[in-house]
Coordinates of C-alpha atoms in Angstrom, one line a residue:
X762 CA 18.5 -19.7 -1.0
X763 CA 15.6 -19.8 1.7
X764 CA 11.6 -20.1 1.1
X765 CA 10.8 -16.4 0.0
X766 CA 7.2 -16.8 -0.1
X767 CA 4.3 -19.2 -1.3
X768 CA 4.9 -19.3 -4.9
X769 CA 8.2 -18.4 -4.9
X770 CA 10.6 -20.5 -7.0
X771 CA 13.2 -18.4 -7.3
X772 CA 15.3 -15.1 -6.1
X773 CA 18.2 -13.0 -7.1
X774 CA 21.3 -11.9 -5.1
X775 CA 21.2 -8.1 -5.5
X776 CA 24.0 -7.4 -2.7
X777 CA 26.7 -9.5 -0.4
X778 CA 26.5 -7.3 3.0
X779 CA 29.6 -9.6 4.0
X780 CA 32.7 -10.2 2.2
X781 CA 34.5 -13.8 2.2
X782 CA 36.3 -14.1 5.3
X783 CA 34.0 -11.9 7.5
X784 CA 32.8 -12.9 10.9
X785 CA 29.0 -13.2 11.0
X786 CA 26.4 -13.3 13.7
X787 CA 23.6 -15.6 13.5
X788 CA 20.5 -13.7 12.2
X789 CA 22.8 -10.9 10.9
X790 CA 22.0 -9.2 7.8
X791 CA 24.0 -11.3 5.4
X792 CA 22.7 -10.4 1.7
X793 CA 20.0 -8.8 0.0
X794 CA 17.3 -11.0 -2.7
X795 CA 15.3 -9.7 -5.2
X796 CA 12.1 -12.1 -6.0
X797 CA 9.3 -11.1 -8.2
X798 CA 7.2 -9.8 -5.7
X799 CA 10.0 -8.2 -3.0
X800 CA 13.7 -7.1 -2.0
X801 CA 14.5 -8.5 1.3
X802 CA 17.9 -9.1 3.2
X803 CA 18.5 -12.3 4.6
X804 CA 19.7 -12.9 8.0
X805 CA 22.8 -15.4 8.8
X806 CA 21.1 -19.0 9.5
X807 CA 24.4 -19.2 11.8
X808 CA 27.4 -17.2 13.7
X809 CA 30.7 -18.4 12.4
X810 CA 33.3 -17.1 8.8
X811 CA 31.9 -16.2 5.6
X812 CA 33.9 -18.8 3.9
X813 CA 33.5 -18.9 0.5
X814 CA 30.2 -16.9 -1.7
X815 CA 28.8 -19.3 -4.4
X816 CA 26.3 -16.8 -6.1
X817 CA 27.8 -13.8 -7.7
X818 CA 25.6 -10.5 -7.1
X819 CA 22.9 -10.0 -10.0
X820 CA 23.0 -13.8 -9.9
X821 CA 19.3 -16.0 -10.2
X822 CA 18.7 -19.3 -8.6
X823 CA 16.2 -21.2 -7.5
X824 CA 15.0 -22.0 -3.8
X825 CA 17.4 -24.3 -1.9
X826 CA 20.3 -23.6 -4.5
X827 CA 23.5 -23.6 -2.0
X828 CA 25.0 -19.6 -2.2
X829 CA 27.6 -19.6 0.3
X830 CA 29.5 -21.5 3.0
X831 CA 29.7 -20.2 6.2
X832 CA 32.3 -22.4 8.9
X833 CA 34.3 -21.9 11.8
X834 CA 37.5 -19.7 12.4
X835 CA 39.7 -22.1 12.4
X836 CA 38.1 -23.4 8.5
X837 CA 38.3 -20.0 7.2
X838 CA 42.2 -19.6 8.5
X839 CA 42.7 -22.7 6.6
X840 CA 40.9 -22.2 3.5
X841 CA 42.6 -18.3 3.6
X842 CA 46.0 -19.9 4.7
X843 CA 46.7 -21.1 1.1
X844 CA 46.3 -18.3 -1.0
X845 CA 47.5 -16.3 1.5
X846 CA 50.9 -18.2 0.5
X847 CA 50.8 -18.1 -2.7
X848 CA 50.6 -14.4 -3.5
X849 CA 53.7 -13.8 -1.9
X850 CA 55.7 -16.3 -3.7
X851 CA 53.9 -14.8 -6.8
X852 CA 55.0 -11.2 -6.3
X853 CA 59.0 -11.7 -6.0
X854 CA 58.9 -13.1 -9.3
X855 CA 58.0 -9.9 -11.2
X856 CA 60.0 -7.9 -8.7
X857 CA 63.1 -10.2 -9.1
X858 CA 63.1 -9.5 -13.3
X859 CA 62.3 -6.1 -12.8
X860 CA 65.7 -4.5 -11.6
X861 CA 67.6 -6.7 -14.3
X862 CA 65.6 -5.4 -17.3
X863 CA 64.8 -1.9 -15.8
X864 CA 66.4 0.8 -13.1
X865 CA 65.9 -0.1 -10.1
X866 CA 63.1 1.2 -7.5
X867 CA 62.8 1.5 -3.7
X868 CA 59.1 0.3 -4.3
X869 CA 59.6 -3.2 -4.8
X870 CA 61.2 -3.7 -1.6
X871 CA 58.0 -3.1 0.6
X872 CA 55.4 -4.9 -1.6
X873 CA 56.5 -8.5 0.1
X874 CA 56.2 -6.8 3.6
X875 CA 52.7 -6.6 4.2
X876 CA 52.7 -10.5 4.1
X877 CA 53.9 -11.4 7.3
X878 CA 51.7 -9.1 9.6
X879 CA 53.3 -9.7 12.7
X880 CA 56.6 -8.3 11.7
X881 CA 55.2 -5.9 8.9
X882 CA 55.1 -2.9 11.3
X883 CA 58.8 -3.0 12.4
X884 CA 60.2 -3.5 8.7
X885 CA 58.2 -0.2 7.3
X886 CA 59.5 1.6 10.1
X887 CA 62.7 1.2 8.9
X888 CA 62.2 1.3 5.1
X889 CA 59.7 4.6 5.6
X890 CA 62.7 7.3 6.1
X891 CA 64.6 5.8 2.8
X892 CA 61.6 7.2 0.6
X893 CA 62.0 9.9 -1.4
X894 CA 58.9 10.7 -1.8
X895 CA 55.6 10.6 0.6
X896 CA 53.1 8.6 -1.4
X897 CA 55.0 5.3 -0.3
X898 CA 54.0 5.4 3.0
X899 CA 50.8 6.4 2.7
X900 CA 50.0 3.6 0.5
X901 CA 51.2 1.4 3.4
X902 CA 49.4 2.5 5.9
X903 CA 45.9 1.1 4.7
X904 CA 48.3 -2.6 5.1
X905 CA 49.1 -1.6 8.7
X906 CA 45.4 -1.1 9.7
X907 CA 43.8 -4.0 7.6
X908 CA 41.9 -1.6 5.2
X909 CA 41.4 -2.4 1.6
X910 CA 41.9 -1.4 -1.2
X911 CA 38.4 0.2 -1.8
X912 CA 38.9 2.7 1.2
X913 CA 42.5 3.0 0.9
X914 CA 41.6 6.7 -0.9
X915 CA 39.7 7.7 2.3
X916 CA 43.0 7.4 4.3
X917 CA 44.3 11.3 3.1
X918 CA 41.3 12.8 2.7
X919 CA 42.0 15.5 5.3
X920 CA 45.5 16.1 3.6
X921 CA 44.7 16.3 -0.1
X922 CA 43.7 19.4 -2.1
X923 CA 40.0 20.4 -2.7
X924 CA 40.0 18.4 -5.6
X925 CA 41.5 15.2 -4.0
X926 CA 38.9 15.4 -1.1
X927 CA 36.1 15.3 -3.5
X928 CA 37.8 12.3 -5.6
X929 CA 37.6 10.5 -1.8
X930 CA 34.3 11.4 -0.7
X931 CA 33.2 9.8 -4.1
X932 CA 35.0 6.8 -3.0
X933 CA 33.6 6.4 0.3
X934 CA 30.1 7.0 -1.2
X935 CA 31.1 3.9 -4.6
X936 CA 31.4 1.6 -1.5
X937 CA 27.7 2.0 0.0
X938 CA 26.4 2.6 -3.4
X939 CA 25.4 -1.0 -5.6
X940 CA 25.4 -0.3 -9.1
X941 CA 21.7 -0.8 -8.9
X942 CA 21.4 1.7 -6.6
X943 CA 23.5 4.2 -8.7
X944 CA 21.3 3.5 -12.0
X945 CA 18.3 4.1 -10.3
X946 CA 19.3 7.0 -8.7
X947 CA 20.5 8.2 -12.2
X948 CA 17.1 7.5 -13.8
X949 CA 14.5 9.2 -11.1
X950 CA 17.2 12.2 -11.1
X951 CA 18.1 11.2 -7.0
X952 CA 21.6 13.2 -5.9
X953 CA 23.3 10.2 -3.7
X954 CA 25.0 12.6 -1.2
X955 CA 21.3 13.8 -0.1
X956 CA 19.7 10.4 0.8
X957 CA 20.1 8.8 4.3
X958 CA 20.7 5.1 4.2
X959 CA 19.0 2.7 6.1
X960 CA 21.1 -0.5 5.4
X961 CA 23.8 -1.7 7.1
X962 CA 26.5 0.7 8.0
X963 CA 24.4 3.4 6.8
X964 CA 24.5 1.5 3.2
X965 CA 22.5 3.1 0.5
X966 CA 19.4 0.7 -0.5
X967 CA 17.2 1.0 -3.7
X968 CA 13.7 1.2 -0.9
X969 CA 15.7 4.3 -0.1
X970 CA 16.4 6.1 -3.5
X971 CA 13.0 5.2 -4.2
X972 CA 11.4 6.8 -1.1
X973 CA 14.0 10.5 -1.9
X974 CA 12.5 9.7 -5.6
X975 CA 8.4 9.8 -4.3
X976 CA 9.5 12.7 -1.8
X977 CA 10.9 14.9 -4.6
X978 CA 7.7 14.2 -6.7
X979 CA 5.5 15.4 -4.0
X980 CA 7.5 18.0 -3.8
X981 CA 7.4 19.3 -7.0
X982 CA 3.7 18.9 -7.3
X983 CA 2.9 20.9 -3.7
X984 CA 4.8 23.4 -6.3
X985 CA 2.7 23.0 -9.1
X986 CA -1.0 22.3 -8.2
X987 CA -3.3 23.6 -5.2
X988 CA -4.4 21.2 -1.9
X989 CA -7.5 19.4 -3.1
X990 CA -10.1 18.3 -0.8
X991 CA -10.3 14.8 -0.1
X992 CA -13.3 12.2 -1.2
X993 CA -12.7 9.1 0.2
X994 CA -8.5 8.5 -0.2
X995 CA -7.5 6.1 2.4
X996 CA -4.3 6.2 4.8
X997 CA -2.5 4.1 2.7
X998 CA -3.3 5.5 -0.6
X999 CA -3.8 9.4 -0.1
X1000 CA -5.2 11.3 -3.1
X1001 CA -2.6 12.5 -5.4
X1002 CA -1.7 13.6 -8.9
X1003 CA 0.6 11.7 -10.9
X1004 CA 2.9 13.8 -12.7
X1005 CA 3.4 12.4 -16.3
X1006 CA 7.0 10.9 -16.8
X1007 CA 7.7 12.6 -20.3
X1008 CA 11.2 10.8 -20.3
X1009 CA 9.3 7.9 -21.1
X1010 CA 8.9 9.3 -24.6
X1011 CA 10.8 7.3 -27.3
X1012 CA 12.7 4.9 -24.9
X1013 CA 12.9 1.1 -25.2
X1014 CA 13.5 -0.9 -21.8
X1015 CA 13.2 -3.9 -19.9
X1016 CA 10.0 -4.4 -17.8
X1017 CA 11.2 -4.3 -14.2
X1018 CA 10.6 -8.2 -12.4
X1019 CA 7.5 -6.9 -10.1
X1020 CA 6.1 -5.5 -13.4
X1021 CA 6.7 -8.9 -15.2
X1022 CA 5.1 -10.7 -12.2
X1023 CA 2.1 -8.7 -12.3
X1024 CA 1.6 -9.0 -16.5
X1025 CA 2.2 -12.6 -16.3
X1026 CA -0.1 -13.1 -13.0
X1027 CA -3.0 -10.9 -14.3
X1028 CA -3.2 -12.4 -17.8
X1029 CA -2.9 -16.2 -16.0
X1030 CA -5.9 -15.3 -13.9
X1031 CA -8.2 -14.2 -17.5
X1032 CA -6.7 -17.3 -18.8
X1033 CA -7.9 -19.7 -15.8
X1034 CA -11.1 -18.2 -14.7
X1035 CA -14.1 -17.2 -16.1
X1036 CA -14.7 -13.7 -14.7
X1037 CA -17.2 -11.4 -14.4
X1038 CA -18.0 -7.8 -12.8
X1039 CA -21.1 -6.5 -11.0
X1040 CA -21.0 -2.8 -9.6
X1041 CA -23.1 -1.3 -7.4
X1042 CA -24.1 2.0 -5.5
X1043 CA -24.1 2.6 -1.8
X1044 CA -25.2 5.3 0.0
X1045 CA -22.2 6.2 2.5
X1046 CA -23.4 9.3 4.0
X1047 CA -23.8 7.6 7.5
X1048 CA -20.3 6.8 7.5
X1049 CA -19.4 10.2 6.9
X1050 CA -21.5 11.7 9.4
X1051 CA -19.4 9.3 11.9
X1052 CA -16.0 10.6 10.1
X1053 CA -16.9 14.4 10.6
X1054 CA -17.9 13.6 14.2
X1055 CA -15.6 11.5 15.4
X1056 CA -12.5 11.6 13.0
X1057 CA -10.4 13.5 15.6
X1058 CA -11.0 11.0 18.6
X1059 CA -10.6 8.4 16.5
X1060 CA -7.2 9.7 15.4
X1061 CA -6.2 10.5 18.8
X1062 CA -7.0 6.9 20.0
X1063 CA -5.5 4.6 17.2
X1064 CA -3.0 6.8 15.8
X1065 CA -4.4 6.6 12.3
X1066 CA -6.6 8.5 10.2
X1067 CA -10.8 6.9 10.2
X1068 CA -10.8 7.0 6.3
X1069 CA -14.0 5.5 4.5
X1070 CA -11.9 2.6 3.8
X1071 CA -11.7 0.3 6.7
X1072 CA -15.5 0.3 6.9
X1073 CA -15.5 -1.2 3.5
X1074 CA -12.7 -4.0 5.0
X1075 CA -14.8 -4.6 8.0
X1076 CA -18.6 -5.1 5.5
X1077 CA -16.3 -7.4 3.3
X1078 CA -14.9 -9.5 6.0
X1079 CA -18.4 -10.0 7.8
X1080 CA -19.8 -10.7 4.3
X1081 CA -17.1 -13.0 3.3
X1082 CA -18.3 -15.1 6.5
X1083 CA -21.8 -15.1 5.8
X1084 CA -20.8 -15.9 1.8
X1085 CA -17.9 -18.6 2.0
X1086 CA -18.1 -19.0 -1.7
X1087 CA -16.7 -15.7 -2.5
X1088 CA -13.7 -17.0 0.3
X1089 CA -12.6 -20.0 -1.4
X1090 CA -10.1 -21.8 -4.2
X1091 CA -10.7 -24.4 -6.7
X1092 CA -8.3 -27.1 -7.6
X1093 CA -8.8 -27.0 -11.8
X1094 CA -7.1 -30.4 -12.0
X1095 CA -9.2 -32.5 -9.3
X1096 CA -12.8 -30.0 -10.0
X1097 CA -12.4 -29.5 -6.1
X1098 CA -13.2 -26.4 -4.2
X1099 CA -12.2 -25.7 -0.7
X1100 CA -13.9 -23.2 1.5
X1101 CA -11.3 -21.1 3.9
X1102 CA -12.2 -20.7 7.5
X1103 CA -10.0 -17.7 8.0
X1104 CA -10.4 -14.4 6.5
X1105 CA -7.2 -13.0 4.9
X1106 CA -7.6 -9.6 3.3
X1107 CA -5.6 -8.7 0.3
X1108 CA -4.9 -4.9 0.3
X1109 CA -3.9 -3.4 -3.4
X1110 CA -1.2 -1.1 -3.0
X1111 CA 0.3 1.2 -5.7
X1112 CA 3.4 1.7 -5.3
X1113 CA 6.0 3.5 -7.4
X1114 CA 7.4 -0.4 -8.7
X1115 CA 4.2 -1.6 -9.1
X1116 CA 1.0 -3.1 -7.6
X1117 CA 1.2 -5.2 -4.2
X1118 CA -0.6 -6.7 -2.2
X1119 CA 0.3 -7.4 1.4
X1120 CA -2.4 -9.6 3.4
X1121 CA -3.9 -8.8 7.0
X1122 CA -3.5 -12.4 8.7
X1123 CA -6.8 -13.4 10.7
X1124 CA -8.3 -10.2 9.6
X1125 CA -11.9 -11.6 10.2
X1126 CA -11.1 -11.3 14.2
X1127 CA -10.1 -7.7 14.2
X1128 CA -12.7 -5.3 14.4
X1129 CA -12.9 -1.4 13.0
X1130 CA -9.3 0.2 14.6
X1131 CA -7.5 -3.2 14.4
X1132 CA -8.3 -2.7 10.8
X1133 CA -7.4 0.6 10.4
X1134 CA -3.8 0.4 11.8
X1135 CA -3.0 -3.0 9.4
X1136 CA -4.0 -1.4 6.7
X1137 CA -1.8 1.7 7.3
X1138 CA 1.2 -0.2 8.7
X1139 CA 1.3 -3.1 5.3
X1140 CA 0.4 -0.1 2.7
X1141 CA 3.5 2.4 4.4
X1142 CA 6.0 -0.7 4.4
X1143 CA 4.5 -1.4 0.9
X1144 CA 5.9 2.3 0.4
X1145 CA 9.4 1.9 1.5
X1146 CA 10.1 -1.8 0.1
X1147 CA 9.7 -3.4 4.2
X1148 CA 7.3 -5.9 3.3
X1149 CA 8.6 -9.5 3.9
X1150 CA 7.8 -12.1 1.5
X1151 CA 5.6 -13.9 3.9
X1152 CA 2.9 -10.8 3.9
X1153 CA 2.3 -10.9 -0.1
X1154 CA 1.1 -14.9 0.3
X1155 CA -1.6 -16.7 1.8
X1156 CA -4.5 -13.9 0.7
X1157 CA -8.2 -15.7 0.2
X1158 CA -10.3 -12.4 -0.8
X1159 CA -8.9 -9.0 -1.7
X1160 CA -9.7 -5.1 -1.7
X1161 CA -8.6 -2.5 -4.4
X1162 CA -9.3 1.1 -3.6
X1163 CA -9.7 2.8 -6.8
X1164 CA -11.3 5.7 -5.6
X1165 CA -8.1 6.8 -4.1
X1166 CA -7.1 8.1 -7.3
X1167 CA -10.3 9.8 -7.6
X1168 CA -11.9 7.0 -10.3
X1169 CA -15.6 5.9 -9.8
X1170 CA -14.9 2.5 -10.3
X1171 CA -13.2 -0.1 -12.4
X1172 CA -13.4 -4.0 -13.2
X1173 CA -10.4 -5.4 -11.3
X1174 CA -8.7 -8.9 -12.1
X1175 CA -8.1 -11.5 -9.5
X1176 CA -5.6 -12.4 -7.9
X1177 CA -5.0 -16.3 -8.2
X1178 CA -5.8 -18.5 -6.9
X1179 CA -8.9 -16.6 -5.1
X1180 CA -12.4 -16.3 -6.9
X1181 CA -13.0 -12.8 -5.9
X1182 CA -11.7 -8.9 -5.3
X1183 CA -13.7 -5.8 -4.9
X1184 CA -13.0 -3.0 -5.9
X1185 CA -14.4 0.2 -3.9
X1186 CA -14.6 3.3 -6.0
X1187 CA -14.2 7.4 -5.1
X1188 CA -16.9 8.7 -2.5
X1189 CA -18.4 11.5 -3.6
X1190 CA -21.4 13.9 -3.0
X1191 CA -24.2 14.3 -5.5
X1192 CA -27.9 14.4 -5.4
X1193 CA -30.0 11.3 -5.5
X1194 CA -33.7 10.4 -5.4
X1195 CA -34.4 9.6 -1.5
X1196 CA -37.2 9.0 0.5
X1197 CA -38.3 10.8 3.5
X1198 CA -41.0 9.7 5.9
X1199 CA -42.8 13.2 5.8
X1200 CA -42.2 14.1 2.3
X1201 CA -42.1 11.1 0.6
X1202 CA -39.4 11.0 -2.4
X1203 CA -36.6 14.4 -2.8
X1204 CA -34.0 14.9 -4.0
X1205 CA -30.6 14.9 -1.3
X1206 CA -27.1 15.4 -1.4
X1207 CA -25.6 12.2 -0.2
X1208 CA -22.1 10.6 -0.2
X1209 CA -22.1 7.9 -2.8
X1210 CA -19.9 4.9 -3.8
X1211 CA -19.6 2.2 -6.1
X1212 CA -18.7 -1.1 -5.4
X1213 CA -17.6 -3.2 -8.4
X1214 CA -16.9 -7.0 -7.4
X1215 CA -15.3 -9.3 -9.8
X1216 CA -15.7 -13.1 -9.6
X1217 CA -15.3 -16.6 -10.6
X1218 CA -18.1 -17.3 -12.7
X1219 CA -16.9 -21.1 -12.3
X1220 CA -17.9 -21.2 -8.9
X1221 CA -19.9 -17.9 -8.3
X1222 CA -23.1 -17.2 -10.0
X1223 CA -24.8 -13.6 -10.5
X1224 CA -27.3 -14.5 -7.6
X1225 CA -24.2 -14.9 -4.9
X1226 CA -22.8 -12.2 -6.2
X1227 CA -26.1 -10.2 -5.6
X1228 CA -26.5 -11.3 -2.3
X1229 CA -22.6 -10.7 -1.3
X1230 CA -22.7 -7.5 -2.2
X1231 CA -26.3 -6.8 -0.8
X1232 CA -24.6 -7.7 2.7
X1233 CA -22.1 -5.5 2.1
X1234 CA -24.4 -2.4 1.5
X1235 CA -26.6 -2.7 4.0
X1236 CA -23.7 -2.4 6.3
X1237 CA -22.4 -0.1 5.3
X1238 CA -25.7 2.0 4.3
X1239 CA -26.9 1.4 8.1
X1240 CA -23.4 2.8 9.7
X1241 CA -23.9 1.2 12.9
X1242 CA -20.1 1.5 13.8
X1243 CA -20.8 3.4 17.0
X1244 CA -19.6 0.2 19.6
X1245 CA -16.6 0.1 17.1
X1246 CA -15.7 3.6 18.2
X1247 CA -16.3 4.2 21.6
X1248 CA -20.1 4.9 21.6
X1249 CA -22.2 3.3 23.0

């Protein structure tokens, strides 16, 4: 089992993609893993014969634990040779008492044939006329060709009766289909035949149930409800209504391992640090302003949307530099603290399993669009279950975007072992108290935020959270993001 991510101890087999005594390319798809924080395939560390599988599917070991044996050709002939012997000498046992203790039958006579495949094809030819009936060879043509047993039904399909295809596309569809797969599909009401799978082979994966899943909820609520304007949603989280799950009602289950992660992560983090929440209000209209004017271009040029929130990632990552207490960890045991000199930004994502959050690498030396297209590329592949293990690890400061479900704010928990997250409420218009140069103070109608950051009182005191957040407004209050998009 390889590393799966910092933290990581563990992972569980979900599906084999290869079957003992397959032929696999090195960095070929050989299996898919479940960990607490993502589903991932693994790639073959090597080309050579699936020899033997260790770790049965829905199986959980821990990192390093050997799971399968992968050798040479000439291994897996020899490890295949034996039983490939055996099961022969087996069969003419039963087939030997069976004509003295019942009437005898033509099928016995070609069960030991498929054995030897070199001379299997001449020996059916000649016992194929003696059948009475047509079934026999039909079952022996999936021998001739190597297929087995599971798509042995798929052989007729095109000469059964209505009924008999349907049995056979069922078949076909059982072996793409884990039984995973199946009981989620079952559960979010997802018909199989409709989704496109993205695995190997055009294999059905659970990231793709759960995508037909979130596109028949949209559905349904384009159906239901009337466009709402947006105030502040990002790319990666757009605005949306959540319909309530009233099959929920009643029902007893097991939490799902991502939602397990998170409970035991987020009441770790209350246990180990002493945190505390400050919120405060920015005036965003300058940003806006930029949005209305320059939106399109902007769109045109980086191929994503200028939303409100990567101007909050690019005020957090300058203030994280000029506030390296708020970028830091502290080692409980030894009362040490050690101050990052990179800037990785945690991005909270929502997804339909649960809460992630992928981290932009180096985000500290990209500036407004570099911004903008990380954020929409982790939060999509966040979506569709494409994250890799390596891009939930390694965060030293994270974002939460509350206001994308239209809240004003909320006191987020941190993710460990950071000492800070901040959490950027809905933008909204409203009218405030301002003051004018000619008419001293009015009342305007601005675009307003909240900003609610939540800390380690261990390290950070009230005053360093004042001033990181002060940093952070006037940034953002003064909106001088013109260089950042093409103006000068």
């Amino acid at each position: 089992m390889p590393e799966l991510g910092e933290s990581v101890t563990e992972g569980t087999v979900t599906q084999w993609l290869k079957k003992e005594g397959d032929s696999v390319e090195a960095d070929e798809p050989l299996l898919e893993v479940s960990t607490d924080k993502v589903d991932t395939e693994i790639p073959s560390p090597t080309s050579g014969v699936l020899t033997r599988i260790l770790v049965a599917e829905d199986e959980t070991v821990e990192i390093g634990a050997e799971i399968a044996v992968i050798g040479s050709a000439d291994e897996a002939q020899t490890g295949q040779g034996q039983p490939a012997a055996e099961e022969p000498a087996a069969s003419p046992e039963p087939a030997a008492s069976e004509p003295a203790s019942s009437e005898p039958e033509p099928s016995p006579e070609p069960e030991p044939s498929p054995a030897p495949a070199a001379s299997a094809p001449s020996s059916q030819e000649t016992q194929a006329p003696s059948q009475p009936r047509a079934e026999a060879p039909a079952a022996e043509r999936p021998s001739e060709t190597g297929a087995t047993a599971d798509t042995a039904p798929s052989v007729d399909i095109e000469t059964l009766s209505g009924a008999g295809q349907q049995a056979g596309t069922d078949a076909v569809t059982e072996a793409y289909v884990t039984p995973l797969v199946r009981k989620l599909a079952a559960d979010e009401g997802v018909d199989l035949s409709t989704v496109r799978g993205t695995g190997v082979g055009g294999r059905i994966r659970k990231q793709d149930v759960q995508r037909a899943a979130q596109e028949q909820r949209e559905q349904r609520e384009r159906a239901t409800t009337e466009p709402t304007a947006r105030t502040g949603a990002t790319p990666a989280e757009p605005a949306r209504r959540v319909v309530p799950d009233t099959t929920l009602r009643g029902r007893t289950e097991q939490m799902s391992p991502l939602r397990q992660s998170i409970a035991e992560q987020m009441a770790e983090s209350l246990r180990v640090s002493a945190e505390l929440t400050q919120v405060i209000e920015v005036d965003v209209t300058n940003i806006a302003r930029l949005r209305e004017r320059l939106g399109e271009q902007f769109l045109a040029r980086e191929g994503v949307e200028l939303d409100f929130f990567p101007f909050f990632a690019v005020a957090t990552v300058e203030a994280l530099k000029t506030h390296p207490k708020l970028n830091a960890v502290i080692d409980s045991t030894k009362y040490e603290v050690t101050y990052h000199n990179v800037e990785n930004l945690g991005v909270c994502v929502d997804t339909d399993g649960g809460l992630l959050a992928p981290v932009i690498k180096d985000a500290g030396d990209l500036n407004l669009g570099g911004l903008a297209r990380k954020i929409a590329d982790v939060t999509s592949r966040a979506h569709s279950g494409q994250l890799t293990p390596d891009e939930l690890s390694g965060g030293t400061f994270t974002l939460n975007n509350t206001g994308a479900s239209g809240a004003l704010f909320e006191t987020p928990i941190m993710i460990q072992p950071q000492v800070g997250i901040l959490d950027t409420g809905a933008v909204v218009k409203r009218p405030v108290v301002v003051e004018d140069p000619n008419l001293g103070e009015v009342i305007a109608v601005r675009s307003m935020v909240y900003l609610a950051l939540s800390y380690d009182h261990r390290l950070i005191d009230s005053s360093d959270a004042s001033a990181f957040l002060r940093s952070i407004r006037e940034r953002l209050e003064e909106g001088a993001f013109e260089s950042e998009l093409g103006l000068s």
